[in-house]
Short mmCIF file of C-alpha atoms and ligand atoms in Angstrom, two decimals:
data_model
loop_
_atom_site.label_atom_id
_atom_site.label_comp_id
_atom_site.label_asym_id
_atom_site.label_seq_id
_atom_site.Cartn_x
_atom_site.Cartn_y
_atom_site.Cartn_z
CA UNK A 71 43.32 0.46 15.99
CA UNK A 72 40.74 0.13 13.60
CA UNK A 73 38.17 -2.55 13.37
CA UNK A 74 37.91 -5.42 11.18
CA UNK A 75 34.70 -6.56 9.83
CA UNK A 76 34.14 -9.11 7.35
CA UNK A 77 31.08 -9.24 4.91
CA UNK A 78 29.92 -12.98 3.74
CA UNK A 79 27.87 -12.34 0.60
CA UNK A 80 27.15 -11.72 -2.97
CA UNK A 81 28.82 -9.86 -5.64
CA UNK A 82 26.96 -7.40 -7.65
CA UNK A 83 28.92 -6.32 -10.97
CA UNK A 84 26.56 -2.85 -10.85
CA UNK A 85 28.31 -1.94 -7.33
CA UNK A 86 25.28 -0.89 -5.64
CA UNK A 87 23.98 -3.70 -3.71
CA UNK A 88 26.18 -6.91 -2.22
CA UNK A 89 29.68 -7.34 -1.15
CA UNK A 90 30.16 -3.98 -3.12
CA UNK A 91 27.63 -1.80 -1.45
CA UNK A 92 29.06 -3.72 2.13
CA UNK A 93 33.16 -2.26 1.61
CA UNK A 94 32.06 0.81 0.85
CA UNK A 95 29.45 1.25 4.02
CA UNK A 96 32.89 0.02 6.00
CA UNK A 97 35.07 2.86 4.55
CA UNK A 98 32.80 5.43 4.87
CA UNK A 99 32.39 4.16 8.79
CA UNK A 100 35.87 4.34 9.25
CA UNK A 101 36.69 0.32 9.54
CA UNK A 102 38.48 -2.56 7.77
CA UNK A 103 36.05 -4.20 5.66
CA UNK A 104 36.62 -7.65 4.37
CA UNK A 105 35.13 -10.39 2.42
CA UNK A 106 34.06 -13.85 1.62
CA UNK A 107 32.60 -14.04 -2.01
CA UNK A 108 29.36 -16.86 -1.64
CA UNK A 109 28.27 -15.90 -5.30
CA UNK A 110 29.07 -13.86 -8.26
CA UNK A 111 25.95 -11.90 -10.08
CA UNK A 112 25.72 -10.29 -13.69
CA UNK A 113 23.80 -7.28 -12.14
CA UNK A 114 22.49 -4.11 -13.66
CA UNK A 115 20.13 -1.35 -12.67
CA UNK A 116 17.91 -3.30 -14.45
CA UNK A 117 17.88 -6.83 -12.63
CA UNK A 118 20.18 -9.66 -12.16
CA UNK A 119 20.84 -11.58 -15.26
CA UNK A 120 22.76 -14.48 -14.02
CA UNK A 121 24.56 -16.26 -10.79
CA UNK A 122 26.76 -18.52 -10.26
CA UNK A 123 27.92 -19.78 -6.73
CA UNK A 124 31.65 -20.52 -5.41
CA UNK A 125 32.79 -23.80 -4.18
CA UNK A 126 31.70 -24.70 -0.59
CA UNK A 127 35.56 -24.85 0.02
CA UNK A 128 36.11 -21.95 -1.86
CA UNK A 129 33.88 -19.80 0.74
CA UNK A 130 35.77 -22.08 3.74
CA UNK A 131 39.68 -21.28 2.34
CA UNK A 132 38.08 -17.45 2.34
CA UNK A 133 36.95 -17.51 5.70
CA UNK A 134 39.98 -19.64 7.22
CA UNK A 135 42.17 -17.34 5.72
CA UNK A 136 41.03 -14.08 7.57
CA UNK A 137 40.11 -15.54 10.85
CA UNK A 138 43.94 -17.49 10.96
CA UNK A 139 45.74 -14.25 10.49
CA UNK A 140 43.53 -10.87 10.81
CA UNK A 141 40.25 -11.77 12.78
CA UNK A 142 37.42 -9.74 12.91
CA UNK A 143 35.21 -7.89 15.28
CA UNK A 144 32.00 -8.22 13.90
CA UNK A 145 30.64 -9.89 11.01
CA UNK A 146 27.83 -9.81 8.35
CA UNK A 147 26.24 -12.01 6.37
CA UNK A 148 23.98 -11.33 2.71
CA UNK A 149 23.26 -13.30 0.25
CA UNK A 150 24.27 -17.31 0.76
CA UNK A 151 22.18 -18.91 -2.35
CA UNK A 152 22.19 -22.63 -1.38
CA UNK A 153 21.52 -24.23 1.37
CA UNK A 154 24.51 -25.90 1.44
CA UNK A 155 26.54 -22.17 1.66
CA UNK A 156 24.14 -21.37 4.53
CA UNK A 157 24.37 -24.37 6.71
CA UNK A 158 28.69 -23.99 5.99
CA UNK A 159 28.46 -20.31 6.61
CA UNK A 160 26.39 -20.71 9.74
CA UNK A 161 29.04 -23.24 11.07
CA UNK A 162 31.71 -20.71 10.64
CA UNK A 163 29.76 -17.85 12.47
CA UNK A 164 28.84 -20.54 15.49
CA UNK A 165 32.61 -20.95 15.68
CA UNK A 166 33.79 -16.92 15.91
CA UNK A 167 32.87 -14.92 18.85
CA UNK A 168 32.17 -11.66 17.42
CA UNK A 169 28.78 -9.90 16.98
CA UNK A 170 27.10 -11.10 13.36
CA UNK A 171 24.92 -9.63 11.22
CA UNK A 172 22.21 -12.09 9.42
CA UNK A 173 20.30 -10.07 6.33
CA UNK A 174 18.31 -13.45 5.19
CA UNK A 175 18.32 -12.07 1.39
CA UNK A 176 15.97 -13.59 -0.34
CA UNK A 177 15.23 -11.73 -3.48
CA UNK A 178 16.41 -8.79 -5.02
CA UNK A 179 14.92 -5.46 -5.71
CA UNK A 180 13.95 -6.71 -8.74
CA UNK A 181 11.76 -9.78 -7.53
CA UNK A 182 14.67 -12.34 -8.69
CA UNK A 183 15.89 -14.90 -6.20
CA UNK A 184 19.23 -15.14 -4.91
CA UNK A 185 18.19 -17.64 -2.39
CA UNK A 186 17.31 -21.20 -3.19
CA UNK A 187 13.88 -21.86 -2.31
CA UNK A 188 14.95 -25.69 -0.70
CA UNK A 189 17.46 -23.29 1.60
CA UNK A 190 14.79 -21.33 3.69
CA UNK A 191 14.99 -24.07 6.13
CA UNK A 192 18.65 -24.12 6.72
CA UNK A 193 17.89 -20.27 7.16
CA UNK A 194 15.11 -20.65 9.75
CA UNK A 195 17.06 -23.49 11.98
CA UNK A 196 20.93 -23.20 11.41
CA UNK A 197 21.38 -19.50 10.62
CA UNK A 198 19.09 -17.14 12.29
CA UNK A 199 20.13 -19.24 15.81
CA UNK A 200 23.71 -17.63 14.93
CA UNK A 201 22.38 -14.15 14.63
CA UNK A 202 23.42 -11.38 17.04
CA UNK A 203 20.85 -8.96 14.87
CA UNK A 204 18.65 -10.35 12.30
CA UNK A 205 17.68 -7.73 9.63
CA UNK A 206 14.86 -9.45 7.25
CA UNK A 207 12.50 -7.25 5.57
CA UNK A 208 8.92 -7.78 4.99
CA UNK A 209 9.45 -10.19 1.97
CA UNK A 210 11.70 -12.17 4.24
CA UNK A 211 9.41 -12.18 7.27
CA UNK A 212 6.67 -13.31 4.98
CA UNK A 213 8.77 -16.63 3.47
CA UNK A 214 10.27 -17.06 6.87
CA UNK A 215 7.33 -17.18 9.10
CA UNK A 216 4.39 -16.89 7.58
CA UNK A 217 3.53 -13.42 8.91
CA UNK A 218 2.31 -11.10 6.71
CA UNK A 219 2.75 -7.61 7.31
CA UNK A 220 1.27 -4.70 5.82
CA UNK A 221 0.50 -2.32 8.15
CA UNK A 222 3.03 -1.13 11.64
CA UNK A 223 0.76 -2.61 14.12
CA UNK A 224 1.99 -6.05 12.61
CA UNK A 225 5.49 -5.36 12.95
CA UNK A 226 5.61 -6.36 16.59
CA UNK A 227 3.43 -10.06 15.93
CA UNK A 228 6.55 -10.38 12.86
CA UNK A 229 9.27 -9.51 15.38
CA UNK A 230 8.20 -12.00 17.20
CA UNK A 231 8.16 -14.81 14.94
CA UNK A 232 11.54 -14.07 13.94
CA UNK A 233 12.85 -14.48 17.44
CA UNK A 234 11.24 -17.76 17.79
CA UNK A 235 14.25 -18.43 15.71
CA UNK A 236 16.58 -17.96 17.93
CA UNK A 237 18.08 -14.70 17.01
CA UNK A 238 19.14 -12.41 20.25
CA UNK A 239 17.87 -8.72 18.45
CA UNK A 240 15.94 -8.68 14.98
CA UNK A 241 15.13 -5.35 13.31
CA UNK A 242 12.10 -5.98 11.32
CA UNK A 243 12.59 -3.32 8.10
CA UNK A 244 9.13 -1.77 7.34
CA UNK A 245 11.33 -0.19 4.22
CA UNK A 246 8.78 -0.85 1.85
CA UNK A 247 5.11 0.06 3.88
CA UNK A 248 4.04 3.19 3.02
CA UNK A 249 4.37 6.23 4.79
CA UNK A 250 7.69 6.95 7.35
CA UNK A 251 10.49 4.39 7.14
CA UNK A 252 9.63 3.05 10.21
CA UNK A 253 11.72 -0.43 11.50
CA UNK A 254 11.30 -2.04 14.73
CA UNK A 255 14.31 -3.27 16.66
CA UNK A 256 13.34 -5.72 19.62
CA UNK A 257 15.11 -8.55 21.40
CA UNK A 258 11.48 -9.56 22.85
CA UNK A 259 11.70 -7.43 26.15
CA UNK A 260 13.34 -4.15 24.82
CA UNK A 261 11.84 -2.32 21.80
CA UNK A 262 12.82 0.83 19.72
CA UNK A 263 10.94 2.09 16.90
CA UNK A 264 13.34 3.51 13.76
CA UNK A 265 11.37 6.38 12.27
CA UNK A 266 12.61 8.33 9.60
CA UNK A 267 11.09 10.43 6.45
CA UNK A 268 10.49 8.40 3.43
CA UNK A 269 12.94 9.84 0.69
CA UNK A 270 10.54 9.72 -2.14
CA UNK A 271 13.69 8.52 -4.64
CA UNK A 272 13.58 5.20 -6.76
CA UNK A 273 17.27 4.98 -6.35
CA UNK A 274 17.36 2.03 -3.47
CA UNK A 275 19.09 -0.18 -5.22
CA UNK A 276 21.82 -1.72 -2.09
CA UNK A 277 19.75 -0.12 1.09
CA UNK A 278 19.27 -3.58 2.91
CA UNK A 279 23.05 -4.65 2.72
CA UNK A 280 24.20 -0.39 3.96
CA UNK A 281 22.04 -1.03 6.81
CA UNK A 282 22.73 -4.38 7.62
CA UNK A 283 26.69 -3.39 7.16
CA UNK A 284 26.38 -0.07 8.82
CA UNK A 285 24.76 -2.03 11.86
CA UNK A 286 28.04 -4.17 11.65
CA UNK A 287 30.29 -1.53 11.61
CA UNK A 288 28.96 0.21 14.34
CA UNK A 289 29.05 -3.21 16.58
CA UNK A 290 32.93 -3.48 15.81
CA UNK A 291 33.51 -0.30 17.11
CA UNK A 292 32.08 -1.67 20.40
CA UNK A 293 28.48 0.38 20.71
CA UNK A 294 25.92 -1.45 22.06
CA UNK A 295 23.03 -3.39 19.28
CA UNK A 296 20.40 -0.44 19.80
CA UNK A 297 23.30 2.51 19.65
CA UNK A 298 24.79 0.86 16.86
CA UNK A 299 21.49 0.55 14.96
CA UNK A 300 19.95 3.66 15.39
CA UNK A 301 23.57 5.01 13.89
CA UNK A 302 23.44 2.59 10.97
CA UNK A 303 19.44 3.84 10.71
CA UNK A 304 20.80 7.45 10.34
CA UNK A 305 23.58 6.57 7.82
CA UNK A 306 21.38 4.31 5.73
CA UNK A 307 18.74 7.29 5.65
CA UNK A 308 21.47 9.54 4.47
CA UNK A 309 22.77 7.33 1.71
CA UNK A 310 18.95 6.72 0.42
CA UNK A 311 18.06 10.74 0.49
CA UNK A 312 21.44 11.17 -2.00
CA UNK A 313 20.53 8.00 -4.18
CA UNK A 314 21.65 8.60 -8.00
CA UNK A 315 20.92 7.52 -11.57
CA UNK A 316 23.19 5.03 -12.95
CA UNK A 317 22.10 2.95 -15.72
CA UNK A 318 18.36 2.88 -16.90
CA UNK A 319 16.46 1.41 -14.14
CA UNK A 320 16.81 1.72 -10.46
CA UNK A 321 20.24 3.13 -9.14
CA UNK A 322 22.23 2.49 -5.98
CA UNK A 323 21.98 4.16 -2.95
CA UNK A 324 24.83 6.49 -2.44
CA UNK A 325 27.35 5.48 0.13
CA UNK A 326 29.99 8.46 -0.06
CA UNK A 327 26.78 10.76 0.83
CA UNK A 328 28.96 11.61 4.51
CA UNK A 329 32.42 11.78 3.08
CA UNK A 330 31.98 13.80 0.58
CA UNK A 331 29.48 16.57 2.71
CA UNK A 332 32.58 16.50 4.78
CA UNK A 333 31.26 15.72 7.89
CA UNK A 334 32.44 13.55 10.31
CA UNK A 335 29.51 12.57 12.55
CA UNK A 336 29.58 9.21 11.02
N1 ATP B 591 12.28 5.44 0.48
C1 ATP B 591 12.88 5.30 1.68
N2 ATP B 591 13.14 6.39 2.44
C2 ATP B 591 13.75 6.28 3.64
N3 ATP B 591 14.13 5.09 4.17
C3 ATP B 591 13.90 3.97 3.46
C4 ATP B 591 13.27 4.01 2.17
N4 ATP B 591 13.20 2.72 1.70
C5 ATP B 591 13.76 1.94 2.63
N5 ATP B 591 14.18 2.66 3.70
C6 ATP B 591 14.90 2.17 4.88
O1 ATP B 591 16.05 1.47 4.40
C7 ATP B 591 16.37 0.38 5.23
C8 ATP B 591 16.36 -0.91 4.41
O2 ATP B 591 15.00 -1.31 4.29
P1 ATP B 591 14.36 -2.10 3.09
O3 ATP B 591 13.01 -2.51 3.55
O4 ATP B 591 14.48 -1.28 1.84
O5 ATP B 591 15.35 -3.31 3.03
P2 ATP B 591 15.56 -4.36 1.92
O6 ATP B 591 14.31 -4.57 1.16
O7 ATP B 591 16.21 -5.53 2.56
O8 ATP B 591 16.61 -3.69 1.01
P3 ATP B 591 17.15 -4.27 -0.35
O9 ATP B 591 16.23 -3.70 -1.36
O10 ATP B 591 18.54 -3.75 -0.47
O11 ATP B 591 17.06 -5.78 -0.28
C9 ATP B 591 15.33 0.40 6.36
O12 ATP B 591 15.86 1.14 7.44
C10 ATP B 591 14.15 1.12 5.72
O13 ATP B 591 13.28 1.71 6.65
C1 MP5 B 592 24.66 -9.79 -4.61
C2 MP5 B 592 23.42 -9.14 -4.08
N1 MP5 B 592 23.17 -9.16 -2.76
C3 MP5 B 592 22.05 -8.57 -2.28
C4 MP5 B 592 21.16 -7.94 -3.10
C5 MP5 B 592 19.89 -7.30 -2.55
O1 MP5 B 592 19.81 -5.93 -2.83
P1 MP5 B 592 18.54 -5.26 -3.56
O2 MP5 B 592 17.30 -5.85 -2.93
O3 MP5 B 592 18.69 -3.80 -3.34
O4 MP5 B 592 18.58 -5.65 -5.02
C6 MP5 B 592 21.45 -7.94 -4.49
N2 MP5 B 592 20.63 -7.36 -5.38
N3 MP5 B 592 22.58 -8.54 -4.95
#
């Protein structure tokens, strides 16, 4: 049988980041991707140029609706905009036991925020305590705990903050330090370090929800948090090296890079 996994975010009209980039990590890694729509974005290569959030009950009648007949084996969350959304959507994940996937988006690529600023709490206290992985990047870390990274030996002291949230594993994404793409996975006792080359390609437009969905993916199909992130590590690394144009500013990454190479590793 294949897997179900549900995604809880944001669309992005320009396909490359959001609920869009999400289905298409989950069909190129062989499951049943779902969603719940939080928010709709006008969204370009060029920036987001508006948002609009649905209906608390709106995001409910969504979730209800694939729990009561399909269920799910592992879900992921992106961007929640309020913090009413993320206090609801936090309820909801408390009350399914499946692995979940929090990427705390706070801002997009292009520094605009699809997070309320009054929500961080609500993030720090009712959502990262639901979190079977945690995936913030540096940005995140920063408005989450006050930890400032900027070079790997800090990754460890953000880790750690994180955790002091309550998440069981966080992956701290050093995506945007220079030098190797280097991410730390830890649950405070184990740690592995995700090193990979830095693809030196502009088109990243999406990689935070591939690897957060990827990670998701790879849970559903019942590998363990550090299997199924070092897989999602590989895949999101493989979607970033065959990144594309599209528009005139930053494109998506490119999640068919595996299907249509023809190999099945994934
Ligand atoms: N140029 C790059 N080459 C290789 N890997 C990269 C590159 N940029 C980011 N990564 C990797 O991509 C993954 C996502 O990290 P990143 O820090 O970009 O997340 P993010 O900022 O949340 O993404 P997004 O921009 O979608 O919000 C991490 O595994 C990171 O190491
Ligand atoms: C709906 C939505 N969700 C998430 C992101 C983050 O992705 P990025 O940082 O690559 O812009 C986004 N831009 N839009």
């Amino acid at each position: 049988m294949i897997p179900n996994v549900l995604t809880v975010a944001g669309s992005d009209s320009g396909g490359g980041a959001g609920i869009q980039a999400d289905l298409k990590t989950m069909l190129a890694l062989g499951v049943h991707g779902m969603s719940v729509i939080t928010a709709v974005t006008a969204q370009n290569s060029l920036g987001v140029q508006g948002a609009w959030e649905l209906p608390v009950e709106a995001v409910r009648a969504q979730y209800r609706s694939v729990l009561d007949d399909i269920g799910v084996q592992a879900v992921k969350t992106g961007m929640l905009a309020s913090a009413e959304l993320v206090e609801t959507v936090a309820e909801l994940i408390g009350g399914t036991d499946v692995p979940a996937v929090i990427d705390p988006v706070g801002v997009s690529k292009h520094g605009d925020s699809l997070l309320a600023a009054s929500a961080l709490d609500s993030v720090r206290t009712k959502l990262l305590p639901v979190a079977t992985v945690a995936t913030p990047n540096l940005d995140e870390v920063a408005q989450l705990t006050g930890v400032h990274v900027e070079a790997e030996d800090d990754l460890r002291r953000a880790a750690a903050a994180v955790l002091a949230y309550g998440p069981r594993w966080v992956v701290v994404k050093g995506g945007h330090l220079a030098g190797d793409a280097v991410d730390l996975l830890t649950d405070g006792s184990e740690e592995h370090w995700l090193r990979a080359p830095r693809h030196d390609n502009r088109h990243t437009h999406g990689t935070g929800c591939t690897l957060a969905s990827a990670i998701a993916s790879h849970l559903a199909k019942g590998l363990s948090v550090p299997d199924a992130v070092a897989a999602a590590k590989e895949y999101v690394t493989g979607a970033i090296a065959a990144g594309f144009t599209l528009g005139g500013g930053i494109g998506p990454v490119d999640h068919g890079w595996a299907l249509t190479r023809g190999t099945t590793a994934l």
